[in-house]
Amino acid sequence: MNLILLGAPGAGKGTQAEILCERLNIPTISTGNMIREALKSGTEMGLKAKAFIEAGQLVPDEVVIGIVDERLRQDDCKNGFILDGFPRTIPQAEALDRMGVTIDRVVDINVPDEVIARRVSGRRVCLDCGNTYHIETKKPHVDGVCDRCGSTLVQRKDDQPETVQERLSVYHAQTEPLRDYYAAAGKLLVMDGQMDIQEIAEKTLEQLKA
Ligand code: AP5
Ligand code: MG
């Protein structure tokens, strides 16, 4: 099963990817996590991406297309994958079509803008493994510590309110048109992102079987 998770910043793509990849036993490819990883290790790509991420802008298409293309060629993607945060523009979707992979379904996680601000302000992430938490809706077992790897949880720099507003307007202008792109291809599955985290995952899995 080759899946795409679509949705606004903070809609819950990463959260759902974490559940779905375990249940479907396929890897998640998160461009956001890959870019943050590159930034942390100070690679050339990471340095190039830094200013874009911190301003709430998208990293140029050619950069992300390159990293996804390379990642999809790895063996663990042969039985399927979940794309979290890619594609985010029409040119990225067109490039994905040219990579020779068939996308089965595109899950659009729908959350209104006013709910997003609350979600991201309470989000905490693990800088080491990328796992995501929320101070109210998805608490770690021990405050400030990642359940999975024991590292310290932090707030993402781009989760400051002004940057979130910019990310939302970039989303509406550049990413939202992908809904029509995939609806036209008969692949879009729309999910109410305001349901409980587990309920969204169960409903998605049900729909994927249908
Ligand atoms: P990226 O890391 O992909 O950020 P994003 O799309 O802005 O999405 P987020 O990770 O903020 O949100 P999410 O949907 O994963 O939500 P989460 O599950 O964490 O990208 C970061 C940057 O990298 C971009 O701005 C761009 O610069 C660059 N980039 C990445 N990909 C790119 C691309 N393809 N092209 C160009 N540039 C790219 O959930 C949010 C919070 O809500 C969490 O705290 C969670 O616990 C909570 N939550 C989740 N679901 C629920 C629920 N149902 N109910 C209540 N709380 C919930
Ligand atoms: Mg994410």
PDB file of C-alpha atoms and ligand atoms in Angstrom:
ATOM      1  CA  MET A   1       0.000   0.000   0.000  1.00  0.00           C
ATOM      2  CA  ASN A   2       1.481   3.338  -1.092  1.00  0.00           C
ATOM      3  CA  LEU A   3      -0.084   6.162   0.882  1.00  0.00           C
ATOM      4  CA  ILE A   4       0.124   9.924   1.072  1.00  0.00           C
ATOM      5  CA  LEU A   5      -0.934  11.869   4.175  1.00  0.00           C
ATOM      6  CA  LEU A   6      -2.145  15.336   3.289  1.00  0.00           C
ATOM      7  CA  GLY A   7      -3.190  18.127   5.644  1.00  0.00           C
ATOM      8  CA  ALA A   8      -2.380  21.500   7.139  1.00  0.00           C
ATOM      9  CA  PRO A   9       0.583  21.986   9.458  1.00  0.00           C
ATOM     10  CA  GLY A  10      -0.397  20.393  12.747  1.00  0.00           C
ATOM     11  CA  ALA A  11      -3.320  18.448  11.266  1.00  0.00           C
ATOM     12  CA  GLY A  12      -1.907  15.200  12.620  1.00  0.00           C
ATOM     13  CA  LYS A  13      -0.009  13.705   9.670  1.00  0.00           C
ATOM     14  CA  GLY A  14       2.969  12.654  11.782  1.00  0.00           C
ATOM     15  CA  THR A  15       0.720  11.299  14.537  1.00  0.00           C
ATOM     16  CA  GLN A  16      -1.295   9.176  12.106  1.00  0.00           C
ATOM     17  CA  ALA A  17       1.823   8.056  10.222  1.00  0.00           C
ATOM     18  CA  GLU A  18       3.234   6.687  13.459  1.00  0.00           C
ATOM     19  CA  ILE A  19       0.140   4.478  14.024  1.00  0.00           C
ATOM     20  CA  LEU A  20      -0.400   3.482  10.399  1.00  0.00           C
ATOM     21  CA  CYS A  21       3.206   2.476   9.719  1.00  0.00           C
ATOM     22  CA  GLU A  22       3.066   0.048  12.622  1.00  0.00           C
ATOM     23  CA  ARG A  23      -0.331  -1.367  11.681  1.00  0.00           C
ATOM     24  CA  LEU A  24       0.485  -1.683   7.975  1.00  0.00           C
ATOM     25  CA  ASN A  25       4.106  -2.608   8.568  1.00  0.00           C
ATOM     26  CA  ILE A  26       5.476  -0.140   6.027  1.00  0.00           C
ATOM     27  CA  PRO A  27       7.950   2.723   6.533  1.00  0.00           C
ATOM     28  CA  THR A  28       7.053   6.386   6.918  1.00  0.00           C
ATOM     29  CA  ILE A  29       8.886   8.920   4.841  1.00  0.00           C
ATOM     30  CA  SER A  30       8.573  12.304   6.512  1.00  0.00           C
ATOM     31  CA  THR A  31      10.255  15.084   4.554  1.00  0.00           C
ATOM     32  CA  GLY A  32       9.936  17.402   7.569  1.00  0.00           C
ATOM     33  CA  ASN A  33      11.791  14.909   9.791  1.00  0.00           C
ATOM     34  CA  MET A  34      14.421  14.263   7.095  1.00  0.00           C
ATOM     35  CA  ILE A  35      15.072  17.978   6.664  1.00  0.00           C
ATOM     36  CA  ARG A  36      15.272  18.555  10.432  1.00  0.00           C
ATOM     37  CA  GLU A  37      17.703  15.638  10.655  1.00  0.00           C
ATOM     38  CA  ALA A  38      19.890  17.193   7.921  1.00  0.00           C
ATOM     39  CA  LEU A  39      19.744  20.523   9.728  1.00  0.00           C
ATOM     40  CA  LYS A  40      20.868  18.922  12.961  1.00  0.00           C
ATOM     41  CA  SER A  41      23.805  17.155  11.339  1.00  0.00           C
ATOM     42  CA  GLY A  42      24.748  20.335   9.462  1.00  0.00           C
ATOM     43  CA  THR A  43      24.728  18.863   5.951  1.00  0.00           C
ATOM     44  CA  GLU A  44      24.729  21.175   2.944  1.00  0.00           C
ATOM     45  CA  MET A  45      21.060  20.442   2.315  1.00  0.00           C
ATOM     46  CA  GLY A  46      20.256  21.184   5.969  1.00  0.00           C
ATOM     47  CA  LEU A  47      22.007  24.533   5.806  1.00  0.00           C
ATOM     48  CA  LYS A  48      20.154  25.434   2.611  1.00  0.00           C
ATOM     49  CA  ALA A  49      16.810  24.510   4.180  1.00  0.00           C
ATOM     50  CA  LYS A  50      17.299  26.312   7.513  1.00  0.00           C
ATOM     51  CA  ALA A  51      16.130  29.794   6.505  1.00  0.00           C
ATOM     52  CA  PHE A  52      13.058  28.438   4.680  1.00  0.00           C
ATOM     53  CA  ILE A  53      11.913  26.269   7.594  1.00  0.00           C
ATOM     54  CA  GLU A  54      12.430  28.969  10.178  1.00  0.00           C
ATOM     55  CA  ALA A  55      10.450  31.465   8.084  1.00  0.00           C
ATOM     56  CA  GLY A  56       7.589  28.974   7.654  1.00  0.00           C
ATOM     57  CA  GLN A  57       8.245  28.726   3.909  1.00  0.00           C
ATOM     58  CA  LEU A  58       8.580  25.605   1.797  1.00  0.00           C
ATOM     59  CA  VAL A  59      12.031  24.313   0.923  1.00  0.00           C
ATOM     60  CA  PRO A  60      12.544  24.543  -2.891  1.00  0.00           C
ATOM     61  CA  ASP A  61      10.897  21.719  -4.863  1.00  0.00           C
ATOM     62  CA  GLU A  62      14.117  20.393  -6.427  1.00  0.00           C
ATOM     63  CA  VAL A  63      15.668  19.810  -2.988  1.00  0.00           C
ATOM     64  CA  VAL A  64      12.779  17.774  -1.559  1.00  0.00           C
ATOM     65  CA  ILE A  65      12.080  15.942  -4.803  1.00  0.00           C
ATOM     66  CA  GLY A  66      15.705  14.775  -4.781  1.00  0.00           C
ATOM     67  CA  ILE A  67      15.585  13.407  -1.237  1.00  0.00           C
ATOM     68  CA  VAL A  68      12.259  11.621  -1.748  1.00  0.00           C
ATOM     69  CA  ASP A  69      13.362  10.084  -5.027  1.00  0.00           C
ATOM     70  CA  GLU A  70      16.472   8.692  -3.363  1.00  0.00           C
ATOM     71  CA  ARG A  71      14.547   7.416  -0.315  1.00  0.00           C
ATOM     72  CA  LEU A  72      11.860   5.639  -2.390  1.00  0.00           C
ATOM     73  CA  ARG A  73      14.537   3.621  -4.170  1.00  0.00           C
ATOM     74  CA  GLN A  74      15.539   1.897  -0.946  1.00  0.00           C
ATOM     75  CA  ASP A  75      14.531  -1.717  -0.446  1.00  0.00           C
ATOM     76  CA  ASP A  76      12.241  -1.171   2.528  1.00  0.00           C
ATOM     77  CA  CYS A  77       9.819   0.788   0.307  1.00  0.00           C
ATOM     78  CA  LYS A  78       9.188  -2.171  -1.996  1.00  0.00           C
ATOM     79  CA  ASN A  79       6.113  -3.349  -0.063  1.00  0.00           C
ATOM     80  CA  GLY A  80       4.677   0.092   0.436  1.00  0.00           C
ATOM     81  CA  PHE A  81       5.285   3.387   2.223  1.00  0.00           C
ATOM     82  CA  ILE A  82       3.572   6.319   3.864  1.00  0.00           C
ATOM     83  CA  LEU A  83       4.521   9.783   2.677  1.00  0.00           C
ATOM     84  CA  ASP A  84       4.108  12.375   5.453  1.00  0.00           C
ATOM     85  CA  GLY A  85       4.516  15.943   4.209  1.00  0.00           C
ATOM     86  CA  PHE A  86       5.260  15.174   0.573  1.00  0.00           C
ATOM     87  CA  PRO A  87       4.062  16.178  -1.970  1.00  0.00           C
ATOM     88  CA  ARG A  88       3.243  19.732  -0.921  1.00  0.00           C
ATOM     89  CA  THR A  89       3.042  21.470  -4.289  1.00  0.00           C
ATOM     90  CA  ILE A  90       1.650  20.483  -7.690  1.00  0.00           C
ATOM     91  CA  PRO A  91       5.184  20.255  -9.197  1.00  0.00           C
ATOM     92  CA  GLN A  92       6.140  17.832  -6.374  1.00  0.00           C
ATOM     93  CA  ALA A  93       3.049  15.687  -7.124  1.00  0.00           C
ATOM     94  CA  GLU A  94       3.932  15.667 -10.815  1.00  0.00           C
ATOM     95  CA  ALA A  95       7.526  14.687  -9.997  1.00  0.00           C
ATOM     96  CA  LEU A  96       6.212  11.834  -7.820  1.00  0.00           C
ATOM     97  CA  ASP A  97       4.089  10.603 -10.738  1.00  0.00           C
ATOM     98  CA  ARG A  98       7.249  10.536 -12.847  1.00  0.00           C
ATOM     99  CA  MET A  99       9.174   8.506 -10.238  1.00  0.00           C
ATOM    100  CA  GLY A 100       7.322   5.409 -11.394  1.00  0.00           C
ATOM    101  CA  VAL A 101       5.498   4.626  -8.143  1.00  0.00           C
ATOM    102  CA  THR A 102       1.740   4.177  -8.017  1.00  0.00           C
ATOM    103  CA  ILE A 103      -0.026   5.959  -5.215  1.00  0.00           C
ATOM    104  CA  ASP A 104      -2.990   3.935  -3.916  1.00  0.00           C
ATOM    105  CA  ARG A 105      -4.711   6.420  -1.593  1.00  0.00           C
ATOM    106  CA  VAL A 106      -4.274   9.979  -0.380  1.00  0.00           C
ATOM    107  CA  VAL A 107      -5.633  10.590   3.125  1.00  0.00           C
ATOM    108  CA  ASP A 108      -6.560  14.213   3.674  1.00  0.00           C
ATOM    109  CA  ILE A 109      -6.710  15.045   7.385  1.00  0.00           C
ATOM    110  CA  ASN A 110      -9.077  17.950   7.723  1.00  0.00           C
ATOM    111  CA  VAL A 111      -8.660  20.402  10.610  1.00  0.00           C
ATOM    112  CA  PRO A 112      -9.867  24.041  10.625  1.00  0.00           C
ATOM    113  CA  ASP A 113      -7.219  26.755  11.000  1.00  0.00           C
ATOM    114  CA  GLU A 114      -8.456  27.874  14.428  1.00  0.00           C
ATOM    115  CA  VAL A 115      -7.876  24.400  15.904  1.00  0.00           C
ATOM    116  CA  ILE A 116      -4.369  24.208  14.408  1.00  0.00           C
ATOM    117  CA  ALA A 117      -2.982  27.010  16.579  1.00  0.00           C
ATOM    118  CA  ARG A 118      -3.942  25.077  19.757  1.00  0.00           C
ATOM    119  CA  ARG A 119      -2.508  21.863  18.429  1.00  0.00           C
ATOM    120  CA  VAL A 120       0.905  23.175  17.538  1.00  0.00           C
ATOM    121  CA  SER A 121       1.348  25.365  20.601  1.00  0.00           C
ATOM    122  CA  GLY A 122       1.046  22.240  22.783  1.00  0.00           C
ATOM    123  CA  ARG A 123       3.184  20.045  20.572  1.00  0.00           C
ATOM    124  CA  ARG A 124       6.476  18.686  21.865  1.00  0.00           C
ATOM    125  CA  VAL A 125       8.863  16.691  19.700  1.00  0.00           C
ATOM    126  CA  CYS A 126      11.805  14.416  20.251  1.00  0.00           C
ATOM    127  CA  LEU A 127      14.870  15.843  18.548  1.00  0.00           C
ATOM    128  CA  ASP A 128      16.426  12.395  18.331  1.00  0.00           C
ATOM    129  CA  CYS A 129      13.736  10.114  16.898  1.00  0.00           C
ATOM    130  CA  GLY A 130      11.156  12.664  15.730  1.00  0.00           C
ATOM    131  CA  ASN A 131       8.299  11.242  17.839  1.00  0.00           C
ATOM    132  CA  THR A 132       5.535  13.753  18.511  1.00  0.00           C
ATOM    133  CA  TYR A 133       3.558  14.481  21.685  1.00  0.00           C
ATOM    134  CA  HIS A 134       1.032  16.990  22.956  1.00  0.00           C
ATOM    135  CA  ILE A 135       0.951  18.433  26.458  1.00  0.00           C
ATOM    136  CA  GLU A 136      -2.810  17.717  26.705  1.00  0.00           C
ATOM    137  CA  THR A 137      -3.871  15.148  24.127  1.00  0.00           C
ATOM    138  CA  LYS A 138      -0.825  12.913  23.825  1.00  0.00           C
ATOM    139  CA  LYS A 139       1.292  13.112  26.941  1.00  0.00           C
ATOM    140  CA  PRO A 140       4.505  11.147  27.253  1.00  0.00           C
ATOM    141  CA  HIS A 141       4.671   8.695  30.179  1.00  0.00           C
ATOM    142  CA  VAL A 142       7.271  10.911  31.864  1.00  0.00           C
ATOM    143  CA  ASP A 143       6.991  14.689  31.425  1.00  0.00           C
ATOM    144  CA  GLY A 144       9.476  16.046  28.868  1.00  0.00           C
ATOM    145  CA  VAL A 145      10.950  12.636  28.023  1.00  0.00           C
ATOM    146  CA  CYS A 146      10.420  10.630  24.817  1.00  0.00           C
ATOM    147  CA  ASP A 147       8.630   7.283  25.419  1.00  0.00           C
ATOM    148  CA  ARG A 148      10.439   5.683  22.529  1.00  0.00           C
ATOM    149  CA  CYS A 149      14.073   6.693  23.011  1.00  0.00           C
ATOM    150  CA  GLY A 150      14.306   8.526  26.338  1.00  0.00           C
ATOM    151  CA  SER A 151      15.593  11.795  24.820  1.00  0.00           C
ATOM    152  CA  THR A 152      14.437  15.254  25.865  1.00  0.00           C
ATOM    153  CA  LEU A 153      11.310  16.707  24.278  1.00  0.00           C
ATOM    154  CA  VAL A 154      11.397  20.239  22.892  1.00  0.00           C
ATOM    155  CA  GLN A 155       9.159  22.720  21.115  1.00  0.00           C
ATOM    156  CA  ARG A 156       9.840  23.129  17.397  1.00  0.00           C
ATOM    157  CA  LYS A 157      11.199  26.568  16.420  1.00  0.00           C
ATOM    158  CA  ASP A 158       8.626  26.883  13.647  1.00  0.00           C
ATOM    159  CA  ASP A 159       5.785  26.285  16.134  1.00  0.00           C
ATOM    160  CA  GLN A 160       5.885  29.934  17.263  1.00  0.00           C
ATOM    161  CA  PRO A 161       2.437  31.528  16.580  1.00  0.00           C
ATOM    162  CA  GLU A 162       3.642  33.944  13.819  1.00  0.00           C
ATOM    163  CA  THR A 163       5.470  31.187  11.952  1.00  0.00           C
ATOM    164  CA  VAL A 164       2.415  28.921  12.226  1.00  0.00           C
ATOM    165  CA  GLN A 165       0.269  31.634  10.576  1.00  0.00           C
ATOM    166  CA  GLU A 166       2.775  31.819   7.715  1.00  0.00           C
ATOM    167  CA  ARG A 167       2.846  28.004   7.371  1.00  0.00           C
ATOM    168  CA  LEU A 168      -0.960  28.014   7.206  1.00  0.00           C
ATOM    169  CA  SER A 169      -1.068  30.586   4.425  1.00  0.00           C
ATOM    170  CA  VAL A 170       1.621  28.693   2.499  1.00  0.00           C
ATOM    171  CA  TYR A 171      -0.486  25.545   2.982  1.00  0.00           C
ATOM    172  CA  HIS A 172      -3.650  27.167   1.608  1.00  0.00           C
ATOM    173  CA  ALA A 173      -1.831  28.674  -1.374  1.00  0.00           C
ATOM    174  CA  GLN A 174       0.453  25.810  -2.378  1.00  0.00           C
ATOM    175  CA  THR A 175      -0.644  22.520  -0.799  1.00  0.00           C
ATOM    176  CA  GLU A 176      -4.438  22.667  -0.667  1.00  0.00           C
ATOM    177  CA  PRO A 177      -4.722  22.461  -4.504  1.00  0.00           C
ATOM    178  CA  LEU A 178      -3.394  18.892  -4.172  1.00  0.00           C
ATOM    179  CA  ARG A 179      -6.808  17.846  -2.837  1.00  0.00           C
ATOM    180  CA  ASP A 180      -8.370  18.511  -6.237  1.00  0.00           C
ATOM    181  CA  TYR A 181      -5.367  16.941  -7.965  1.00  0.00           C
ATOM    182  CA  TYR A 182      -5.872  13.632  -6.131  1.00  0.00           C
ATOM    183  CA  ALA A 183      -9.690  13.836  -6.073  1.00  0.00           C
ATOM    184  CA  ALA A 184      -9.578  14.037  -9.861  1.00  0.00           C
ATOM    185  CA  ALA A 185      -7.444  10.885  -9.859  1.00  0.00           C
ATOM    186  CA  GLY A 186     -10.090   9.160  -7.649  1.00  0.00           C
ATOM    187  CA  LYS A 187      -7.579   8.662  -4.808  1.00  0.00           C
ATOM    188  CA  LEU A 188      -8.691  11.130  -2.159  1.00  0.00           C
ATOM    189  CA  LEU A 189     -10.006   9.933   1.177  1.00  0.00           C
ATOM    190  CA  VAL A 190     -11.148  12.753   3.462  1.00  0.00           C
ATOM    191  CA  MET A 191     -10.894  12.282   7.234  1.00  0.00           C
ATOM    192  CA  ASP A 192     -12.247  14.506   9.985  1.00  0.00           C
ATOM    193  CA  GLY A 193      -9.031  15.400  11.819  1.00  0.00           C
ATOM    194  CA  GLN A 194     -10.923  16.594  14.895  1.00  0.00           C
ATOM    195  CA  MET A 195     -11.826  13.098  16.002  1.00  0.00           C
ATOM    196  CA  ASP A 196      -9.791  11.292  18.597  1.00  0.00           C
ATOM    197  CA  ILE A 197      -6.301  10.248  17.358  1.00  0.00           C
ATOM    198  CA  GLN A 198      -7.033   6.505  17.566  1.00  0.00           C
ATOM    199  CA  GLU A 199     -10.458   6.871  15.979  1.00  0.00           C
ATOM    200  CA  ILE A 200      -8.986   8.623  12.934  1.00  0.00           C
ATOM    201  CA  ALA A 201      -6.490   5.776  12.510  1.00  0.00           C
ATOM    202  CA  GLU A 202      -9.177   3.066  12.837  1.00  0.00           C
ATOM    203  CA  LYS A 203     -11.521   4.815  10.387  1.00  0.00           C
ATOM    204  CA  THR A 204      -8.641   5.282   7.932  1.00  0.00           C
ATOM    205  CA  LEU A 205      -7.662   1.603   8.141  1.00  0.00           C
ATOM    206  CA  GLU A 206     -11.318   0.597   7.598  1.00  0.00           C
ATOM    207  CA  GLN A 207     -11.542   2.800   4.510  1.00  0.00           C
ATOM    208  CA  LEU A 208      -8.250   1.506   3.146  1.00  0.00           C
ATOM    209  CA  LYS A 209      -9.631  -2.042   3.251  1.00  0.00           C
ATOM    210  CA  ALA A 210     -12.866  -1.045   1.514  1.00  0.00           C
TER     211      ALA A 210
HETATM  212  P1  AP5 B   1       6.699  19.261   8.478  1.00  0.00           P
HETATM  213  O1  AP5 B   1       7.506  18.748   9.601  1.00  0.00           O
HETATM  214  O2  AP5 B   1       6.113  18.299   7.510  1.00  0.00           O
HETATM  215  O3  AP5 B   1       5.568  20.202   9.094  1.00  0.00           O
HETATM  216  P2  AP5 B   1       4.037  20.435   8.709  1.00  0.00           P
HETATM  217  O4  AP5 B   1       3.452  19.915   7.473  1.00  0.00           O
HETATM  218  O5  AP5 B   1       3.937  21.897   8.849  1.00  0.00           O
HETATM  219  O6  AP5 B   1       3.273  19.524   9.621  1.00  0.00           O
HETATM  220  P3  AP5 B   1       3.523  19.291  11.109  1.00  0.00           P
HETATM  221  O7  AP5 B   1       4.606  18.313  11.343  1.00  0.00           O
HETATM  222  O8  AP5 B   1       3.597  20.631  11.813  1.00  0.00           O
HETATM  223  O9  AP5 B   1       2.118  18.686  11.544  1.00  0.00           O
HETATM  224  P4  AP5 B   1       1.545  17.209  11.468  1.00  0.00           P
HETATM  225  O10 AP5 B   1       0.399  17.214  10.525  1.00  0.00           O
HETATM  226  O11 AP5 B   1       2.598  16.201  11.305  1.00  0.00           O
HETATM  227  O12 AP5 B   1       0.921  17.161  12.935  1.00  0.00           O
HETATM  228  P5  AP5 B   1       1.323  16.291  14.210  1.00  0.00           P
HETATM  229  O13 AP5 B   1       0.981  14.871  13.965  1.00  0.00           O
HETATM  230  O14 AP5 B   1       2.665  16.648  14.676  1.00  0.00           O
HETATM  231  O15 AP5 B   1       7.544  20.335   7.676  1.00  0.00           O
HETATM  232  C1  AP5 B   1       8.285  21.334   8.339  1.00  0.00           C
HETATM  233  C2  AP5 B   1       8.922  22.248   7.326  1.00  0.00           C
HETATM  234  O16 AP5 B   1       9.805  21.483   6.484  1.00  0.00           O
HETATM  235  C3  AP5 B   1       7.946  22.918   6.351  1.00  0.00           C
HETATM  236  O17 AP5 B   1       7.396  24.102   6.870  1.00  0.00           O
HETATM  237  C4  AP5 B   1       8.872  23.168   5.146  1.00  0.00           C
HETATM  238  O18 AP5 B   1       9.697  24.276   5.370  1.00  0.00           O
HETATM  239  C5  AP5 B   1       9.750  21.917   5.138  1.00  0.00           C
HETATM  240  N1  AP5 B   1       9.185  20.857   4.296  1.00  0.00           N
HETATM  241  C6  AP5 B   1       8.788  19.619   4.693  1.00  0.00           C
HETATM  242  N2  AP5 B   1       8.294  18.920   3.659  1.00  0.00           N
HETATM  243  C7  AP5 B   1       8.415  19.712   2.578  1.00  0.00           C
HETATM  244  C8  AP5 B   1       8.063  19.558   1.218  1.00  0.00           C
HETATM  245  N3  AP5 B   1       7.526  18.416   0.752  1.00  0.00           N
HETATM  246  N4  AP5 B   1       8.323  20.587   0.385  1.00  0.00           N
HETATM  247  C9  AP5 B   1       8.879  21.731   0.819  1.00  0.00           C
HETATM  248  N5  AP5 B   1       9.211  21.946   2.097  1.00  0.00           N
HETATM  249  C10 AP5 B   1       8.980  20.948   2.977  1.00  0.00           C
HETATM  250  O19 AP5 B   1       0.221  16.850  15.238  1.00  0.00           O
HETATM  251  C11 AP5 B   1       0.299  18.166  15.753  1.00  0.00           C
HETATM  252  C12 AP5 B   1      -0.044  18.174  17.247  1.00  0.00           C
HETATM  253  O20 AP5 B   1      -1.422  17.863  17.432  1.00  0.00           O
HETATM  254  C13 AP5 B   1       0.752  17.128  18.051  1.00  0.00           C
HETATM  255  O21 AP5 B   1       1.084  17.676  19.283  1.00  0.00           O
HETATM  256  C14 AP5 B   1      -0.251  15.962  18.203  1.00  0.00           C
HETATM  257  O22 AP5 B   1      -0.011  15.207  19.363  1.00  0.00           O
HETATM  258  C15 AP5 B   1      -1.600  16.689  18.227  1.00  0.00           C
HETATM  259  N6  AP5 B   1      -2.658  15.908  17.594  1.00  0.00           N
HETATM  260  C16 AP5 B   1      -2.559  15.164  16.447  1.00  0.00           C
HETATM  261  N7  AP5 B   1      -3.761  14.604  16.112  1.00  0.00           N
HETATM  262  C17 AP5 B   1      -4.637  15.041  17.071  1.00  0.00           C
HETATM  263  C18 AP5 B   1      -6.050  14.790  17.270  1.00  0.00           C
HETATM  264  N8  AP5 B   1      -6.774  14.036  16.434  1.00  0.00           N
HETATM  265  N9  AP5 B   1      -6.639  15.394  18.322  1.00  0.00           N
HETATM  266  C19 AP5 B   1      -5.921  16.193  19.173  1.00  0.00           C
HETATM  267  N10 AP5 B   1      -4.582  16.426  19.060  1.00  0.00           N
HETATM  268  C20 AP5 B   1      -3.954  15.865  18.003  1.00  0.00           C
HETATM  269 MG    MG B   2       4.732  16.309  11.145  1.00  0.00          MG
END
